[in-house]
XYZ file of C-alpha atoms in Angstrom:
622
model
C 172.158 -30.242 -14.484
C 174.387 -28.794 -17.188
C 177.833 -27.300 -16.843
C 177.912 -23.837 -18.391
C 181.643 -23.220 -17.932
C 183.433 -20.884 -15.583
C 182.340 -22.848 -12.526
C 178.627 -22.262 -13.283
C 176.015 -25.014 -13.452
C 172.431 -24.688 -14.693
C 169.591 -26.812 -13.388
C 165.883 -26.809 -14.219
C 163.430 -28.327 -11.734
C 159.649 -28.689 -11.875
C 158.447 -28.554 -8.263
C 155.074 -28.713 -6.525
C 154.212 -26.394 -3.612
C 156.600 -26.753 -0.679
C 160.178 -26.237 0.516
C 163.047 -28.264 -0.950
C 166.631 -28.570 0.291
C 169.233 -29.630 -2.275
C 172.436 -31.200 -1.005
C 175.623 -31.644 -3.023
C 178.443 -33.904 -1.855
C 181.481 -34.878 -3.851
C 181.766 -38.271 -2.197
C 178.071 -39.279 -2.592
C 177.920 -40.124 1.091
C 174.783 -38.475 2.425
C 174.884 -39.846 6.009
C 178.251 -38.278 6.801
C 178.413 -35.232 4.527
C 181.783 -33.632 3.776
C 182.454 -30.670 1.538
C 186.109 -31.699 1.333
C 188.495 -34.160 2.968
C 189.688 -31.732 5.629
C 186.929 -31.697 8.226
C 183.596 -33.187 9.316
C 180.446 -31.136 8.829
C 178.124 -30.972 11.816
C 174.621 -32.358 11.429
C 173.375 -29.038 12.839
C 175.108 -26.889 10.251
C 172.357 -26.584 7.646
C 174.298 -23.947 5.708
C 177.042 -26.454 4.981
C 174.716 -29.379 4.352
C 172.305 -27.535 2.072
C 173.864 -25.652 -0.803
C 170.637 -23.787 -1.437
C 166.931 -23.870 -0.670
C 164.154 -23.715 -3.238
C 160.734 -22.744 -1.963
C 157.585 -22.615 -4.069
C 154.001 -21.767 -3.340
C 150.808 -21.520 -5.355
C 150.597 -18.124 -7.044
C 148.017 -15.889 -5.425
C 147.417 -12.182 -6.101
C 147.587 -11.681 -2.320
C 150.622 -12.788 -0.316
C 149.206 -13.523 3.126
C 149.443 -16.324 5.662
C 147.806 -16.877 9.004
C 151.113 -16.512 10.886
C 152.794 -13.958 13.192
C 154.674 -12.230 10.372
C 151.284 -11.213 8.937
C 149.223 -10.807 12.124
C 151.086 -9.232 15.048
C 150.119 -7.892 18.438
C 151.307 -4.293 18.810
C 150.205 -2.926 22.179
C 147.216 -3.159 24.518
C 144.304 -4.264 22.268
C 145.934 -3.113 19.012
C 146.892 -5.594 16.292
C 148.527 -5.098 12.907
C 147.653 -7.148 9.849
C 150.034 -7.007 6.881
C 149.874 -8.403 3.370
C 151.329 -7.903 -0.099
C 149.403 -7.739 -3.369
C 150.923 -8.612 -6.745
C 148.336 -7.280 -9.191
C 148.003 -3.660 -10.320
C 144.216 -3.886 -10.598
C 143.812 -4.320 -6.840
C 142.993 -0.846 -5.503
C 141.349 -1.644 -2.156
C 141.910 -4.294 0.505
C 139.914 -4.951 3.679
C 139.681 -7.528 6.440
C 136.151 -8.875 6.690
C 134.978 -10.267 10.015
C 131.278 -11.013 10.158
C 129.485 -7.846 9.073
C 132.493 -5.606 9.785
C 135.016 -4.446 7.195
C 138.380 -2.984 8.218
C 140.199 -1.204 5.368
C 143.957 -1.464 4.820
C 146.351 1.407 4.101
C 149.236 1.352 1.633
C 152.740 1.367 3.091
C 154.529 1.319 -0.254
C 153.941 0.482 -3.919
C 156.570 -0.407 -6.502
C 155.299 -1.401 -9.942
C 152.815 -4.248 -9.367
C 153.872 -4.955 -5.758
C 151.980 -3.171 -2.972
C 152.553 -3.525 0.773
C 149.400 -3.036 2.856
C 148.766 -2.770 6.592
C 145.826 -2.269 8.930
C 145.848 -1.314 12.618
C 142.846 -2.945 14.300
C 141.492 -3.055 17.849
C 140.293 -6.444 19.092
C 139.239 -7.311 22.641
C 138.328 -10.900 21.819
C 140.493 -14.020 22.008
C 139.928 -15.191 18.422
C 138.890 -13.802 15.044
C 137.427 -15.534 11.991
C 137.901 -13.567 8.811
C 138.668 -13.391 5.120
C 140.460 -10.746 3.023
C 138.421 -8.693 0.568
C 140.219 -7.208 -2.424
C 138.711 -5.320 -5.311
C 139.363 -3.064 -8.292
C 138.623 -2.901 -12.041
C 134.939 -3.692 -11.390
C 135.603 -6.973 -9.626
C 135.602 -8.070 -5.984
C 137.153 -11.227 -4.575
C 137.641 -12.774 -1.129
C 140.755 -14.631 -0.015
C 140.153 -17.508 2.397
C 142.379 -20.020 4.137
C 144.553 -22.315 2.012
C 144.714 -19.773 -0.869
C 141.027 -20.243 -1.681
C 139.593 -17.258 -3.581
C 135.793 -16.887 -3.734
C 133.238 -14.358 -4.938
C 131.831 -13.934 -1.423
C 132.778 -14.825 2.170
C 132.295 -18.536 2.915
C 132.126 -19.452 6.595
C 133.732 -22.881 6.421
C 136.820 -21.504 4.606
C 137.564 -18.524 6.888
C 140.920 -17.880 8.522
C 140.825 -18.569 12.263
C 143.396 -16.740 14.357
C 143.813 -16.895 18.141
C 144.752 -13.452 19.457
C 147.559 -14.097 21.920
C 148.983 -10.870 23.296
C 152.651 -10.410 23.998
C 153.673 -8.484 27.087
C 153.455 -4.734 26.565
C 157.039 -3.594 26.926
C 159.360 -1.139 25.275
C 162.183 -2.922 23.449
C 165.730 -1.778 24.029
C 166.065 1.485 22.128
C 169.591 1.603 20.745
C 172.835 -0.169 21.608
C 176.594 0.310 21.521
C 178.776 -2.703 20.649
C 182.045 -3.107 22.532
C 184.774 -5.510 21.420
C 186.495 -5.900 24.814
C 190.106 -6.476 23.737
C 190.105 -3.382 21.505
C 187.904 -0.839 23.340
C 189.922 0.588 26.226
C 192.699 -0.568 28.528
C 193.527 0.668 31.978
C 197.016 -0.741 32.733
C 197.754 -2.222 36.133
C 201.200 -2.598 37.650
C 200.711 -6.303 38.307
C 199.857 -6.953 34.661
C 202.698 -9.081 33.304
C 200.993 -10.106 30.061
C 202.901 -9.746 26.834
C 200.478 -7.283 25.234
C 200.767 -5.561 21.882
C 201.222 -1.801 22.085
C 197.818 -0.124 22.087
C 196.867 1.179 18.671
C 199.211 -1.102 16.752
C 198.254 -2.925 13.577
C 195.940 -5.818 14.552
C 196.575 -9.385 13.422
C 194.537 -12.564 13.812
C 196.237 -13.211 17.158
C 197.074 -9.765 18.570
C 196.218 -9.346 22.254
C 195.948 -5.651 23.135
C 194.582 -6.154 26.641
C 191.406 -4.086 26.633
C 189.715 -4.812 29.948
C 186.596 -4.420 32.068
C 188.049 -1.505 34.033
C 188.636 0.219 30.712
C 184.993 -0.290 29.730
C 183.817 0.972 33.141
C 185.832 4.152 32.692
C 183.977 4.854 29.426
C 180.406 4.081 30.504
C 179.756 7.806 31.025
C 180.913 8.381 27.451
C 178.527 5.710 26.095
C 175.589 6.928 28.188
C 176.392 10.503 27.173
C 175.850 9.583 23.536
C 172.329 8.481 24.466
C 172.552 4.692 24.257
C 170.457 2.545 26.554
C 172.365 -0.753 26.309
C 175.834 -2.068 25.588
C 176.573 -5.320 23.806
C 179.820 -6.997 24.847
C 181.493 -9.526 22.577
C 182.540 -12.621 24.586
C 184.146 -12.065 27.987
C 184.519 -15.733 29.002
C 187.860 -17.419 29.699
C 189.469 -18.299 26.350
C 192.775 -18.714 24.558
C 192.149 -16.081 21.901
C 191.588 -12.321 21.936
C 188.120 -12.706 20.359
C 187.057 -15.328 22.943
C 184.701 -17.292 20.690
C 186.718 -20.394 21.668
C 185.558 -20.626 25.269
C 187.441 -22.663 27.872
C 185.098 -21.965 30.798
C 181.598 -20.513 30.351
C 181.296 -19.585 34.039
C 184.592 -17.727 34.364
C 185.593 -14.242 33.234
C 188.814 -14.151 31.234
C 191.547 -13.026 33.678
C 192.973 -10.744 30.971
C 189.728 -8.764 31.197
C 189.462 -8.709 34.979
C 187.590 -10.570 37.671
C 184.072 -10.942 39.067
C 184.412 -7.829 41.213
C 185.233 -5.812 38.076
C 182.256 -7.247 36.216
C 179.908 -6.573 39.126
C 181.123 -2.982 39.162
C 180.494 -2.709 35.417
C 176.926 -4.013 35.762
C 176.124 -1.797 38.744
C 177.500 1.388 37.172
C 175.863 0.623 33.819
C 172.490 0.154 35.503
C 172.895 3.407 37.465
C 173.484 5.186 34.150
C 170.423 3.562 32.567
C 172.497 1.153 30.470
C 171.536 -2.503 30.150
C 174.232 -5.101 29.426
C 173.946 -7.884 26.833
C 176.573 -10.637 26.659
C 177.682 -12.496 23.548
C 177.934 -16.270 24.005
C 179.073 -18.977 21.606
C 177.157 -22.139 22.499
C 177.784 -23.922 19.208
C 181.503 -24.515 19.736
C 184.221 -24.174 22.352
C 187.985 -24.403 22.820
C 189.994 -27.615 22.617
C 190.928 -26.700 26.217
C 187.300 -26.902 27.343
C 187.237 -29.486 30.132
C 185.113 -32.081 28.279
C 187.111 -31.958 25.054
C 190.369 -31.895 26.983
C 189.307 -35.112 28.692
C 188.699 -36.708 25.290
C 192.160 -35.654 24.139
C 193.645 -37.293 27.216
C 191.504 -40.440 27.393
C 190.466 -40.843 23.747
C 187.672 -43.409 23.302
C 187.565 -44.092 27.070
C 186.538 -40.525 27.911
C 183.313 -40.038 29.878
C 182.548 -37.022 27.661
C 182.686 -38.854 24.355
C 179.090 -37.997 23.462
C 179.542 -34.283 24.105
C 180.995 -33.820 20.610
C 180.543 -35.226 17.106
C 183.516 -37.543 16.682
C 184.064 -39.637 13.594
C 187.027 -41.778 14.626
C 190.211 -42.055 16.694
C 192.871 -40.847 16.765
C 191.341 -37.377 16.475
C 194.148 -36.048 14.261
C 196.502 -37.155 11.558
C 198.797 -35.186 9.267
C 196.017 -34.024 6.962
C 192.849 -33.498 8.978
C 190.897 -33.814 12.231
C 188.089 -36.321 12.790
C 185.529 -34.356 14.776
C 183.015 -31.713 13.866
C 184.371 -28.185 14.239
C 182.941 -24.791 13.470
C 183.405 -24.256 9.726
C 186.437 -26.530 9.804
C 188.480 -24.632 12.416
C 189.986 -27.476 14.415
C 190.476 -25.292 17.510
C 186.682 -24.874 17.779
C 185.022 -28.300 18.255
C 181.235 -28.294 17.973
C 178.937 -29.687 20.633
C 176.539 -32.592 20.204
C 173.256 -31.033 21.322
C 171.485 -34.396 21.411
C 173.518 -35.218 24.523
C 171.499 -34.557 27.702
C 174.594 -33.628 29.710
C 175.480 -30.938 27.164
C 171.963 -29.546 27.395
C 172.064 -29.503 31.186
C 175.496 -27.848 31.252
C 174.276 -24.945 29.135
C 170.990 -24.590 31.037
C 173.126 -23.992 34.120
C 175.098 -21.377 32.189
C 171.834 -19.766 31.043
C 170.799 -19.278 34.670
C 174.242 -18.491 36.104
C 174.928 -15.081 34.543
C 171.531 -13.372 35.030
C 171.289 -14.856 38.525
C 174.773 -13.974 39.775
C 175.464 -10.771 37.840
C 172.011 -9.499 36.792
C 172.862 -9.258 33.081
C 170.074 -8.019 30.809
C 170.376 -10.216 27.763
C 172.173 -12.654 25.480
C 173.297 -12.546 21.890
C 173.540 -16.173 20.723
C 176.409 -16.651 18.285
C 175.612 -18.650 15.095
C 172.092 -19.381 16.370
C 170.976 -20.872 13.050
C 173.611 -23.615 13.408
C 172.004 -25.044 16.552
C 168.765 -27.014 17.024
C 165.715 -24.846 17.626
C 164.717 -27.065 20.561
C 168.041 -26.392 22.312
C 167.742 -22.622 21.824
C 164.170 -22.717 23.136
C 165.364 -24.513 26.265
C 168.208 -22.010 26.744
C 165.776 -19.102 26.361
C 163.333 -20.670 28.838
C 166.065 -21.369 31.401
C 167.407 -17.807 31.174
C 163.967 -16.264 31.638
C 163.174 -18.368 34.672
C 165.746 -16.154 36.393
C 164.918 -12.876 34.628
C 161.625 -12.846 32.646
C 162.418 -9.676 30.671
C 165.834 -10.861 29.472
C 166.440 -9.791 25.854
C 167.723 -12.656 23.686
C 168.973 -12.041 20.130
C 170.109 -14.759 17.721
C 172.810 -14.310 15.108
C 171.155 -15.087 11.769
C 172.569 -14.129 8.393
C 169.244 -14.880 6.692
C 166.081 -13.432 8.210
C 163.738 -15.610 6.139
C 163.772 -18.197 8.947
C 160.641 -16.746 10.589
C 159.439 -20.126 11.898
C 162.859 -20.693 13.469
C 162.642 -17.373 15.320
C 159.096 -17.980 16.565
C 159.719 -21.599 17.596
C 162.974 -20.788 19.396
C 161.499 -17.994 21.501
C 164.121 -15.457 20.400
C 163.166 -11.791 20.722
C 164.955 -10.839 17.528
C 167.863 -11.476 15.208
C 170.949 -9.769 13.843
C 169.480 -8.241 10.720
C 172.105 -9.240 8.164
C 169.456 -9.430 5.442
C 168.813 -5.700 5.776
C 172.547 -5.044 5.629
C 173.275 -7.354 2.682
C 170.094 -6.925 0.628
C 169.373 -3.227 1.199
C 172.196 -1.166 2.678
C 175.179 -2.576 0.767
C 173.637 -2.321 -2.735
C 172.462 1.242 -2.076
C 175.344 2.780 -0.120
C 178.409 0.743 -1.130
C 177.746 -0.257 -4.731
C 175.171 2.452 -5.537
C 173.640 -0.119 -7.859
C 169.969 0.336 -6.933
C 167.529 3.227 -7.013
C 165.767 4.649 -3.960
C 162.578 2.819 -4.956
C 164.470 -0.481 -5.067
C 166.056 0.326 -1.699
C 162.590 0.777 -0.201
C 161.266 -2.327 -1.934
C 164.131 -4.339 -0.464
C 163.530 -2.918 3.035
C 159.842 -3.778 2.855
C 160.576 -7.307 1.642
C 163.091 -7.880 4.425
C 160.715 -6.602 7.089
C 157.752 -8.578 5.768
C 159.408 -11.874 6.732
C 159.064 -11.583 10.513
C 156.497 -10.411 13.025
C 156.262 -6.794 14.100
C 157.783 -7.533 17.513
C 160.689 -9.546 16.028
C 161.417 -6.731 13.569
C 161.382 -4.174 16.376
C 163.801 -6.152 18.556
C 166.141 -7.180 15.723
C 169.437 -5.343 15.433
C 169.985 -2.958 12.529
C 173.652 -2.129 11.944
C 176.106 -0.627 9.490
C 179.188 -2.357 10.936
C 180.184 -5.055 13.386
C 183.109 -7.353 14.197
C 182.290 -9.741 11.300
C 182.131 -7.224 8.451
C 184.070 -4.260 7.139
C 183.473 -0.949 8.819
C 180.846 0.974 6.879
C 182.873 4.174 6.683
C 185.564 2.273 4.769
C 183.218 0.854 2.160
C 180.494 3.466 1.663
C 181.055 4.919 -1.788
C 180.069 8.495 -0.931
C 181.193 9.497 2.579
C 178.686 12.374 2.538
C 175.912 9.779 2.919
C 177.406 8.232 6.064
C 175.159 10.076 8.541
C 172.150 9.455 6.266
C 172.758 5.715 6.586
C 172.541 6.024 10.376
C 169.333 8.046 10.107
C 167.850 5.361 7.857
C 168.473 2.453 10.256
C 166.976 4.544 13.066
C 163.899 5.414 11.023
C 162.765 1.924 10.001
C 161.662 -0.976 12.200
C 164.412 -2.349 14.403
C 166.909 -1.644 17.164
C 169.948 0.273 15.883
C 173.291 -0.887 17.241
C 176.455 1.139 16.736
C 179.851 -0.596 16.551
C 182.475 1.072 18.723
C 184.276 3.838 16.845
C 181.621 4.332 14.185
C 180.787 7.648 15.822
C 184.406 8.643 15.046
C 184.265 7.442 11.425
C 186.715 4.644 12.262
C 188.074 2.827 9.215
C 188.751 -0.874 8.817
C 188.104 -3.450 6.133
C 187.828 -7.209 6.740
C 188.909 -9.001 9.924
C 191.310 -8.226 11.580
C 191.344 -4.635 10.278
C 187.751 -4.053 11.457
C 188.830 -4.751 15.063
C 191.319 -1.961 15.600
C 191.893 -0.277 18.946
C 189.606 2.568 19.951
C 191.534 5.820 20.357
C 189.905 8.125 22.903
C 192.770 10.511 23.526
C 194.408 11.043 20.138
C 191.974 9.471 17.699
C 190.204 11.425 14.994
C 186.616 12.401 15.697
C 183.728 13.676 13.634
C 181.664 16.219 15.522
C 178.940 16.020 12.898
C 178.550 12.224 13.150
C 178.776 12.419 16.960
C 175.991 14.998 17.044
C 173.895 13.065 14.510
C 173.977 9.928 16.651
C 173.241 11.890 19.845
C 170.326 13.615 18.120
C 168.912 10.342 16.784
C 169.205 8.731 20.225
C 167.501 11.733 21.811
C 164.611 11.652 19.315
C 164.153 7.889 19.634
C 163.956 8.240 23.442
C 161.554 11.196 23.324
C 159.113 9.480 20.935
C 159.293 5.887 22.179
C 155.695 5.003 21.365
C 156.090 6.029 17.733
C 159.383 4.194 17.192
C 158.497 1.107 19.226
C 154.845 0.656 18.233
C 154.344 2.847 15.179
C 153.476 1.682 11.686
C 155.746 2.434 8.736
C 155.015 3.916 5.320
C 156.952 5.624 2.528
C 154.701 8.449 1.255
C 157.394 9.900 -1.021
C 160.001 8.017 -3.046
C 161.460 10.205 -5.790
C 164.134 8.444 -7.869
C 164.809 11.446 -10.067
C 165.543 13.894 -7.252
C 166.766 11.197 -4.831
C 164.357 12.332 -2.120
C 162.564 9.932 0.228
C 160.213 10.239 3.207
C 159.660 7.632 5.931
C 156.501 7.999 8.011
C 156.240 6.336 11.438
C 152.805 6.722 13.046
C 151.196 5.726 16.316
C 147.722 6.884 17.360
C 147.465 10.523 16.183
C 151.180 11.244 16.192
C 153.732 10.805 13.403
C 157.444 11.170 12.843
C 158.485 12.012 9.280
C 162.100 11.473 8.226
C 162.937 13.328 5.006
C 166.094 12.309 3.102
C 167.940 14.002 0.260
C 170.565 11.630 -1.170
C 171.398 14.014 -4.022
C 174.295 16.457 -4.391
C 171.944 19.418 -4.937
C 169.141 20.948 -2.868
C 165.572 19.939 -3.699
C 162.030 21.091 -3.096
C 159.322 18.703 -1.925
C 155.826 18.799 -0.459
C 155.939 19.320 3.294
C 155.158 16.156 5.318
C 152.064 17.809 6.767
C 150.390 17.280 3.392
C 150.696 13.523 3.850
C 149.554 13.479 7.454
C 146.540 15.739 7.106
C 145.596 14.716 3.548
C 145.467 18.373 2.530
C 145.420 19.688 -0.989
C 148.901 20.851 -1.880
C 149.557 24.543 -2.436
C 152.616 26.748 -2.784
C 152.813 27.386 0.962
C 153.389 23.694 1.595
C 156.526 23.407 -0.538
C 159.647 22.848 1.574
C 163.332 22.727 0.729
C 165.930 20.179 1.859
C 169.669 20.621 1.478
C 171.852 18.178 -0.374
C 173.045 15.057 1.472
C 170.906 15.800 4.480
C 167.980 14.516 6.501
C 165.281 16.402 8.397
C 162.966 14.957 11.033
C 159.506 16.318 11.823
C 157.018 15.505 14.562
C 153.410 16.031 13.486
C 150.206 15.701 15.457
C 147.758 14.511 12.825
C 144.695 15.484 14.864
C 145.336 19.219 14.764
C 147.970 19.386 12.016
C 150.652 21.014 14.167
C 154.276 20.162 13.436
C 157.745 20.639 14.855
C 161.164 20.325 13.244
C 163.261 18.152 15.540
């Protein structure tokens, strides 16, 4: 390693195939890693322990593995196989099983990278196959373990068991509510010292948004066309954000009581709204009963093994001697190796769906907990309610094995936000073709079902509001249309429909203003229209393939094609400040020769959505 100046180091490493974690500690003490002298790093926090990950694999012209992110069950007897080629000479790809060949279609090509997919019908429980690829007068066959041969060889074939997932429609689109800042219905008996509603938020402001306030606005949320709401934590806590939980089986009295929450669930369900709760299992409050006992009894506490404690006393003038979430001493982290901790949270997992009939969980900082613990939490929750939706907060969606092994339905798709949406809409530093390339790369990392259930967003409580950071406000509604058009479950942060501003925390958690706040009729109507279309064409959006038949960097025009059976939805985007002509989507669906009658026009900074039946070539502008 060489120091290059300016805080930059350069390192060159010659690595064989595999995954390598590199750890850097200033004190050279690997067993008890510290990134400074202020706090202990949890053994579960891989992001703190590993500065970066290097992963290598043998170069192959075809990027394919015999795993769920490449072979996914879609619906009934339909399966999708996906792969990526990295050589321009490859012009055809097919799956070969016995004497049968199943050709692939191209989803997108950018320079020498091509994304392929095939929709296949299998009624068997296992397939044995290889991948045929050809072009430039040569034909090759990819087998297991990256073996490339001139013909299919039986002993080297891929073997894949075909295990179907339950045929169900994922949640369509959600609305995120931050309880303290959404709506407050004052009560005479409320003696809390609350900040005036709509004031400037701080890191400790308590505005007093409550469950009754949320109930009063369920008609509003349902009227926009959402089918679920996601509530940030509602459990008893010391803070307004409630990620420092004191009691996981008690509703925060500031929000209301169990009767209020039951009313919320019942009314939401009557309106067709499911309810997902946010829960922070990784860490709690220093007032949580087990940690409080340690504070009182020190080393004699019966709950000593519930947390990662380095020494006593727990504090001195400079630091604390227990693991806490990212060094915040008010949020001690649990020791998940402790059986009593596991059992406590399995009870919590069952308690809320059993007593209140909630519809799902969002697991805070899921990647900072053991996969075995998450799997057990998922299993315990679904013993009560088998169709419970469980989403894990992950800031890196390359952890496909983690998602599969944990049993999560999906993840918070921060990779899409950071790798695709921010460079294109905020910095305007990438072309449309690079935007699409990034989207395809992000969505190639997980299975079809995980992609479909994962949450696509423009804003949330952890990041700046998109309206504040998007460089060209005229593209704001186009960004919504994009996250609806690709794989995933769109989730709208409260106030986005009103173009609410707000940069980093706490500014991104301002109070919702229903009576006097500014609104944008155009954005409101765009979101209602997108929700209506997604509901009307559920099969296409929930089970359809994706392709990008037109990506025009010069004119800034793009088309997304979602297809299922003989039906397709085409989303046409114009990101330019002038109107443009383009070939009508029917030319892509019916494979017709283009003529003057098929030229269409799209206005600047706009999107159009078409439904096309590919069997008879009929179309409708939605």
